[in-house]
Coordinates of C-alpha atoms in Angstrom, one line a residue:
M769 CA 65.3 -49.6 55.9
N770 CA 63.7 -47.0 58.2
H771 CA 66.0 -48.2 61.0
W772 CA 69.2 -47.7 59.1
P773 CA 69.8 -44.0 59.7
Q774 CA 69.6 -44.5 63.5
Q775 CA 72.5 -47.0 63.1
L776 CA 74.8 -44.6 61.3
P777 CA 77.4 -42.6 63.3
C778 CA 76.3 -39.2 64.4
K779 CA 79.3 -37.6 62.7
V780 CA 78.8 -37.7 59.0
E781 CA 81.9 -37.3 57.0
L782 CA 80.3 -37.4 53.5
D783 CA 79.9 -34.6 51.0
Y784 CA 76.7 -36.1 49.7
L785 CA 74.8 -39.4 49.6
H786 CA 73.1 -41.1 46.6
I787 CA 70.2 -43.4 47.2
V788 CA 69.9 -46.0 44.5
A789 CA 68.8 -49.7 44.6
G790 CA 70.1 -52.6 42.6
T791 CA 72.9 -55.2 42.9
S792 CA 74.3 -57.8 40.5
A793 CA 74.7 -60.1 43.5
S794 CA 71.3 -61.7 42.8
L795 CA 68.8 -61.8 40.0
G796 CA 66.1 -60.2 42.2
G797 CA 68.5 -57.4 43.2
A798 CA 69.6 -56.8 39.6
V799 CA 66.0 -56.0 38.6
H800 CA 66.5 -52.7 40.6
I801 CA 69.5 -51.6 38.6
V802 CA 67.1 -50.5 35.9
P803 CA 63.7 -51.0 37.5
P804 CA 60.9 -51.9 34.9
M805 CA 57.4 -50.5 34.9
A806 CA 56.1 -53.2 37.2
I807 CA 57.9 -51.4 40.0
E808 CA 56.2 -48.3 41.4
P809 CA 57.4 -44.9 40.1
A810 CA 59.8 -43.0 42.4
Y811 CA 59.7 -46.0 44.8
L812 CA 62.8 -44.9 46.7
A813 CA 61.7 -41.4 47.5
R814 CA 60.3 -42.2 50.9
E815 CA 63.5 -44.0 52.1
A816 CA 65.6 -41.2 50.6
G817 CA 63.6 -38.7 52.7
T818 CA 64.4 -40.7 55.9
F819 CA 68.1 -40.5 55.2
K820 CA 67.8 -36.8 54.3
Q821 CA 66.1 -36.0 57.6
Q822 CA 68.6 -38.0 59.7
L823 CA 71.9 -37.0 57.9
G824 CA 71.3 -33.4 56.9
I825 CA 73.7 -33.5 53.9
P826 CA 73.0 -33.1 50.2
L827 CA 71.2 -36.2 48.9
F828 CA 70.5 -37.6 45.4
V829 CA 67.8 -40.2 44.7
T830 CA 67.4 -42.4 41.6
G831 CA 64.9 -45.1 40.6
R832 CA 61.9 -44.9 38.3
I833 CA 61.6 -41.1 38.4
N834 CA 60.3 -40.7 34.9
Q835 CA 58.3 -37.4 34.9
P836 CA 59.2 -33.9 35.9
Q837 CA 56.2 -33.6 38.1
E838 CA 57.5 -36.6 40.2
A839 CA 60.9 -35.0 40.6
E840 CA 59.4 -31.6 41.6
L841 CA 57.2 -33.4 44.2
I842 CA 60.3 -35.2 45.7
L843 CA 62.2 -31.9 45.9
A844 CA 59.2 -30.0 47.4
R845 CA 58.8 -32.7 50.1
G846 CA 62.4 -32.3 51.1
Q847 CA 63.1 -36.0 50.3
A848 CA 66.1 -35.2 48.1
D849 CA 68.1 -32.3 46.7
V850 CA 68.7 -33.9 43.3
C851 CA 66.7 -36.5 41.3
G852 CA 68.5 -38.8 38.8
M853 CA 66.4 -39.4 35.7
T854 CA 68.5 -41.4 33.1
R855 CA 65.8 -43.2 31.0
A856 CA 63.6 -40.1 31.2
L857 CA 66.3 -38.2 29.2
I858 CA 66.8 -41.0 26.8
C859 CA 63.1 -40.8 26.0
D860 CA 63.0 -37.0 25.8
P861 CA 66.4 -35.2 25.9
L862 CA 64.5 -31.9 25.9
M863 CA 62.6 -32.7 29.1
P864 CA 64.5 -30.2 31.3
S865 CA 64.1 -27.3 28.9
K866 CA 60.4 -28.1 28.2
T867 CA 59.8 -28.2 32.0
E868 CA 61.6 -24.9 32.5
R869 CA 59.4 -23.3 29.8
G870 CA 56.2 -24.6 31.4
Q871 CA 55.6 -27.1 28.6
V872 CA 55.3 -30.2 30.9
E873 CA 52.4 -31.6 28.8
D874 CA 54.8 -31.8 25.8
V875 CA 57.3 -34.0 27.7
R876 CA 57.5 -37.6 26.3
A877 CA 57.4 -39.6 29.5
C878 CA 59.4 -42.8 29.8
I879 CA 57.2 -45.9 30.4
A880 CA 60.1 -48.0 31.8
C881 CA 59.6 -50.8 29.2
N882 CA 63.4 -51.3 29.2
Q883 CA 63.2 -52.6 25.6
A884 CA 65.4 -50.3 23.5
C885 CA 67.5 -48.7 26.3
I886 CA 69.0 -51.2 28.7
G887 CA 67.5 -54.0 26.6
H888 CA 69.6 -52.9 23.6
F889 CA 72.7 -52.5 25.8
H890 CA 72.4 -56.1 27.1
R891 CA 72.3 -57.3 23.4
G892 CA 75.3 -55.2 22.4
L893 CA 73.2 -52.8 20.4
A894 CA 73.1 -49.0 20.5
I895 CA 70.9 -47.6 23.2
S896 CA 67.7 -46.1 21.9
C897 CA 64.0 -45.8 23.0
I898 CA 60.9 -47.4 21.6
Q899 CA 59.0 -44.1 21.8
R900 CA 61.9 -42.0 20.3
P901 CA 63.8 -44.1 17.7
E902 CA 65.8 -40.9 16.9
T903 CA 67.8 -41.7 20.1
G904 CA 71.0 -43.4 19.1
R905 CA 70.4 -42.5 15.4
E906 CA 71.1 -38.7 15.8
L907 CA 73.4 -38.6 12.8
Q908 CA 70.5 -39.7 10.6
Y909 CA 67.5 -38.2 12.4
G910 CA 68.9 -35.7 14.8
Q911 CA 67.8 -32.6 12.9
L912 CA 64.3 -32.5 11.4
T913 CA 64.5 -31.4 7.8
P914 CA 61.5 -29.7 6.2
T915 CA 60.2 -31.3 3.0
T916 CA 60.8 -29.5 -0.3
T917 CA 57.7 -31.2 -1.9
P918 CA 54.7 -31.0 0.5
K919 CA 52.2 -33.8 -0.1
R920 CA 48.7 -34.6 1.0
I921 CA 49.1 -37.7 3.0
L922 CA 46.4 -40.1 4.3
V923 CA 47.4 -42.4 7.2
A924 CA 45.2 -45.4 7.7
G925 CA 45.4 -46.7 11.3
G926 CA 45.9 -45.0 14.6
G927 CA 48.4 -47.4 16.2
P928 CA 52.0 -46.6 17.1
A929 CA 53.3 -46.9 13.5
G930 CA 50.5 -44.7 12.0
M931 CA 50.7 -42.1 14.7
K932 CA 54.5 -41.8 14.5
A933 CA 54.4 -41.6 10.7
A934 CA 51.7 -38.9 10.9
A935 CA 53.5 -36.8 13.5
V936 CA 56.9 -36.8 11.7
A937 CA 55.4 -36.3 8.3
A938 CA 53.3 -33.3 9.5
A939 CA 56.3 -31.8 11.4
R940 CA 58.2 -31.9 8.1
G941 CA 55.5 -29.9 6.4
H942 CA 53.2 -32.4 4.8
Q943 CA 49.4 -32.1 5.1
V944 CA 48.4 -35.2 7.1
T945 CA 45.1 -36.7 8.0
L946 CA 45.0 -39.9 10.1
Y947 CA 42.0 -42.2 10.0
E948 CA 41.2 -44.6 12.8
A949 CA 38.6 -47.3 12.3
G950 CA 37.7 -47.4 16.0
P951 CA 36.9 -44.7 18.7
Q952 CA 40.3 -44.8 20.3
L953 CA 43.8 -44.3 19.1
G954 CA 46.5 -46.7 20.2
G955 CA 46.2 -49.9 18.3
Q956 CA 47.6 -52.9 20.3
V957 CA 48.9 -50.5 23.0
L958 CA 45.3 -50.5 24.2
L959 CA 45.6 -54.2 24.8
A960 CA 49.1 -54.2 26.2
Q961 CA 48.1 -51.8 28.9
L962 CA 45.4 -54.2 30.1
L963 CA 48.1 -56.8 31.2
P964 CA 48.9 -56.9 34.9
R965 CA 51.4 -54.2 35.9
R966 CA 51.6 -52.9 32.3
S967 CA 49.1 -50.0 32.5
E968 CA 51.9 -47.5 32.0
F969 CA 52.5 -48.8 28.5
G970 CA 49.4 -46.8 27.6
G971 CA 51.6 -43.8 27.9
A972 CA 53.1 -44.6 24.6
S973 CA 49.8 -43.8 22.9
T974 CA 49.3 -40.7 25.0
N975 CA 52.7 -39.4 24.0
L976 CA 52.2 -40.1 20.3
Q977 CA 48.9 -38.4 20.3
R978 CA 50.5 -35.3 21.8
E979 CA 53.2 -35.4 19.1
M980 CA 50.5 -35.5 16.4
A981 CA 48.6 -32.6 18.0
L982 CA 51.8 -30.4 18.2
A983 CA 52.6 -31.3 14.5
G984 CA 49.1 -30.3 13.3
V985 CA 47.8 -33.8 12.3
E986 CA 44.1 -34.0 11.6
V987 CA 42.6 -37.1 13.2
V988 CA 39.3 -38.7 12.1
R989 CA 38.0 -41.5 14.3
N990 CA 35.4 -44.2 13.7
T991 CA 36.2 -44.2 10.0
R992 CA 37.7 -47.2 8.2
V993 CA 39.7 -46.4 5.1
D994 CA 38.6 -48.1 1.9
R995 CA 38.9 -47.4 -1.9
A996 CA 35.9 -45.2 -2.0
L997 CA 37.2 -42.9 0.8
V998 CA 40.6 -42.6 -0.9
E999 CA 38.9 -41.9 -4.3
R1000 CA 37.0 -39.1 -2.6
E1001 CA 39.9 -37.6 -0.6
R1002 CA 42.5 -38.0 -3.4
P1003 CA 45.7 -38.0 -1.3
D1004 CA 49.1 -38.0 -2.9
L1005 CA 50.1 -41.0 -0.7
V1006 CA 48.6 -43.4 1.7
I1007 CA 50.5 -44.8 4.6
A1008 CA 48.9 -48.1 5.6
A1009 CA 49.2 -48.8 9.3
T1010 CA 46.3 -51.2 9.7
G1011 CA 48.0 -53.5 12.2
A1012 CA 47.5 -57.3 12.7
T1013 CA 45.2 -59.8 14.1
P1014 CA 45.9 -62.9 16.4
Y1015 CA 47.4 -65.8 14.6
W1016 CA 45.6 -69.2 15.0
P1017 CA 47.9 -72.0 14.0
A1018 CA 46.6 -75.2 12.4
F1019 CA 46.5 -78.1 14.9
E1020 CA 44.5 -81.3 15.4
R1021 CA 41.4 -80.1 17.1
T1022 CA 38.5 -82.4 18.1
G1023 CA 35.9 -82.3 20.8
E1024 CA 34.4 -79.3 22.6
L1025 CA 37.4 -77.8 24.5
Q1026 CA 37.1 -74.0 24.6
V1027 CA 39.9 -72.4 22.6
V1028 CA 40.3 -68.6 22.7
D1029 CA 43.1 -66.1 21.9
A1030 CA 44.8 -63.6 24.1
W1031 CA 42.9 -60.6 22.6
Q1032 CA 39.5 -62.2 23.5
V1033 CA 40.6 -62.6 27.1
L1034 CA 41.9 -59.1 27.4
R1035 CA 38.7 -57.7 25.9
N1036 CA 36.6 -59.8 28.2
E1037 CA 34.9 -61.3 25.2
V1038 CA 35.1 -64.8 26.6
K1039 CA 34.6 -66.6 30.0
P1040 CA 37.5 -69.0 30.5
G1041 CA 36.8 -72.2 32.5
R1042 CA 38.4 -73.0 35.9
S1043 CA 41.4 -74.9 34.5
V1044 CA 43.3 -73.0 31.9
L1045 CA 46.4 -73.7 29.8
V1046 CA 48.1 -70.7 28.2
I1047 CA 50.3 -71.6 25.2
D1048 CA 52.9 -69.0 24.4
W1049 CA 54.8 -69.2 21.2
R1050 CA 56.6 -65.8 21.2
C1051 CA 58.0 -65.9 24.8
D1052 CA 57.2 -62.2 25.3
W1053 CA 54.9 -60.4 27.7
I1054 CA 51.6 -61.6 26.4
G1055 CA 51.6 -65.3 27.5
P1056 CA 52.9 -64.7 31.1
G1057 CA 50.6 -61.6 31.4
I1058 CA 47.5 -63.6 30.4
A1059 CA 48.5 -66.3 32.9
E1060 CA 49.0 -63.9 35.7
R1061 CA 45.8 -62.1 35.0
L1062 CA 43.8 -65.3 35.0
V1063 CA 45.4 -66.6 38.2
R1064 CA 44.5 -63.3 40.0
E1065 CA 40.9 -63.8 38.8
G1066 CA 40.8 -67.2 40.5
H1067 CA 41.5 -69.6 37.7
Q1068 CA 43.9 -72.6 37.9
V1069 CA 46.5 -71.8 35.2
Q1070 CA 49.4 -73.5 33.6
L1071 CA 51.8 -71.8 31.2
A1072 CA 53.6 -73.6 28.3
V1073 CA 56.2 -71.6 26.4
N1074 CA 57.9 -72.4 23.1
G1075 CA 61.4 -71.2 24.3
T1076 CA 63.9 -72.5 26.8
H1077 CA 62.3 -70.4 29.5
C1078 CA 59.5 -67.9 30.1
G1079 CA 60.0 -64.4 28.8
E1080 CA 63.0 -65.5 26.7
N1081 CA 62.6 -62.5 24.3
L1082 CA 62.1 -59.9 27.0
P1083 CA 64.7 -57.5 28.4
L1084 CA 66.8 -59.1 31.2
Y1085 CA 65.5 -57.1 34.2
V1086 CA 61.9 -57.3 32.9
R1087 CA 62.1 -61.0 32.4
D1088 CA 63.6 -61.7 35.9
Q1089 CA 61.1 -59.5 37.6
L1090 CA 58.3 -61.3 35.8
A1091 CA 59.8 -64.8 36.6
G1092 CA 59.8 -63.9 40.3
E1093 CA 56.2 -62.8 40.2
L1094 CA 55.0 -65.9 38.4
H1095 CA 56.8 -68.1 40.9
R1096 CA 55.2 -66.3 43.8
L1097 CA 51.8 -66.9 42.2
G1098 CA 52.6 -70.6 41.8
I1099 CA 52.1 -70.8 38.1
P1100 CA 53.6 -74.0 36.6
I1101 CA 55.7 -73.3 33.5
T1102 CA 56.5 -75.9 30.8
P1103 CA 59.3 -74.9 28.3
Y1104 CA 60.1 -76.3 24.9
A1105 CA 56.4 -76.6 24.1
R1106 CA 54.7 -76.8 20.7
L1107 CA 50.9 -77.1 20.3
Y1108 CA 50.0 -80.3 18.6
G1109 CA 46.3 -80.9 19.3
S1110 CA 43.3 -80.9 21.6
D1111 CA 40.1 -82.8 22.4
D1112 CA 37.3 -82.4 24.9
N1113 CA 39.5 -81.7 28.0
T1114 CA 43.0 -82.6 27.0
V1115 CA 45.7 -80.6 25.2
Y1116 CA 48.6 -82.3 23.5
L1117 CA 51.9 -80.6 23.2
Q1118 CA 55.2 -81.7 21.6
H1119 CA 58.6 -81.1 23.2
T1120 CA 60.5 -79.1 20.6
A1121 CA 63.8 -80.8 21.5
S1122 CA 62.9 -84.4 22.1
G1123 CA 59.8 -84.6 19.9
E1124 CA 58.0 -86.5 22.7
A1125 CA 54.4 -85.8 23.7
M1126 CA 53.5 -83.6 26.7
I1127 CA 49.9 -84.2 27.7
F1128 CA 47.8 -81.8 29.8
E1129 CA 44.6 -83.3 31.1
G1130 CA 41.6 -81.8 32.8
I1131 CA 41.8 -78.5 30.8
D1132 CA 38.7 -76.4 30.4
T1133 CA 40.1 -73.6 28.3
L1134 CA 43.1 -73.3 26.0
V1135 CA 44.4 -69.7 25.5
L1136 CA 46.5 -69.1 22.3
C1137 CA 49.3 -66.5 22.5
M1138 CA 50.8 -67.4 19.1
G1139 CA 51.7 -64.1 17.6
H1140 CA 49.9 -62.1 14.9
Q1141 CA 49.3 -62.1 11.2
P1142 CA 49.3 -58.9 9.1
E1143 CA 46.1 -57.1 8.2
D1144 CA 47.3 -55.8 4.9
S1145 CA 44.2 -56.0 2.6
L1146 CA 44.1 -52.2 2.2
A1147 CA 47.3 -52.2 0.1
S1148 CA 45.7 -54.7 -2.4
E1149 CA 42.4 -52.8 -2.4
L1150 CA 44.2 -49.5 -3.4
A1151 CA 46.4 -51.1 -6.0
G1152 CA 46.6 -48.9 -9.1
L1153 CA 44.9 -46.0 -7.4
V1154 CA 47.5 -44.4 -5.3
E1155 CA 51.0 -45.0 -3.9
V1156 CA 50.8 -47.0 -0.6
R1157 CA 53.5 -47.4 2.0
R1158 CA 53.0 -50.1 4.7
V1159 CA 54.3 -49.6 8.2
G1160 CA 54.1 -51.5 11.5
D1161 CA 52.4 -54.9 11.9
C1162 CA 50.6 -54.8 8.6
L1163 CA 54.1 -54.9 7.0
A1164 CA 55.4 -57.6 9.4
P1165 CA 54.1 -58.3 13.0
R1166 CA 56.7 -57.3 15.5
T1167 CA 56.7 -55.0 18.6
A1168 CA 55.9 -51.4 19.2
E1169 CA 59.6 -50.6 18.9
E1170 CA 59.8 -51.7 15.3
A1171 CA 56.4 -50.2 14.5
I1172 CA 57.3 -46.7 15.7
H1173 CA 60.7 -47.0 13.9
D1174 CA 58.8 -47.9 10.7
G1175 CA 56.7 -44.8 11.1
L1176 CA 59.7 -42.6 11.5
T1177 CA 61.6 -44.1 8.6
V1178 CA 58.7 -43.8 6.1
A1179 CA 57.9 -40.2 7.2
W1180 CA 61.5 -39.2 6.9
S1181 CA 61.7 -40.6 3.3
L1182 CA 58.8 -38.5 1.9

């Protein structure tokens, strides 16, 4: 690309030039139409600067510019005159005015997950944002309404659902205290950010923590909510956001084959063997991410997915970018796979369409990526003591998008 400007005619008859990647002519090119988080932020700025220097006309640049600091740096370097920031404004429509007022830390930065923006568009749904579910629902949630009956609210769990519920409830005038059992806030976001090329997902937790701080939420870490704590604090309402745990399905298991789940791998709680089979029931990021991580660590990895193809439930551009990366790494992928059984060094799968057996021999470790089951015991423990509203995965295991929307919906109803 650095050679292109030298090939352009000296006389430029353009009013301006807009540098943007992406083409529907190929799957690999289409990924750059709305580049996902696996692609470096502001990745076209350097090339834009080359064109700017050679042509000397106003120049726009677009592509993964998701924070005002990045845009300011591009402008300061003379790489462009205008920065296009579409998803950044979907995530935080007030980003320009916050920046102008010097409130850059209050900007909710886009994490380029593509799930509720272009992902919704491709499914024929209204464009929204996993971090800001108010987007696309402005008629319902566009104007924050103060509560007329302030309550003392206790939120149990510092994942996305709990943090969103706490932030919105406090912003509406309730007195909110959030308790987190561990030392860190974030819930499963803390695990998601450990997957290859997904570290930016951690920004969802950072942004929600900032929302809580601005709303005046009191946060108590390293404290698990139980009946005794609630009896002592006597809140008017408890919002249970206690999350979920990995689901282990029943299957015929004999022998000594090492069987672990994705969380154990991400937390470095286990040492997988050399030959690994990853079984992915949900066809989302977790299975492929675990497979990629283990390959990069030197393991021999095969991936078996329940769907017709890997990443079936991911947004289009995210899925295709991921598929290309897995192919480059040489990871074999088996679709239509259902876990049936295992013995010392063999895993038995069933083809979900034909019903026939698929046998994987010479396996040292089986990694289960089979979804999650609710951790909802708190609601039962508090029965008869206080009103409890469940949100997020403790209500039904889904994604961060639904969890954050749950938090918004519950807080708005109080």
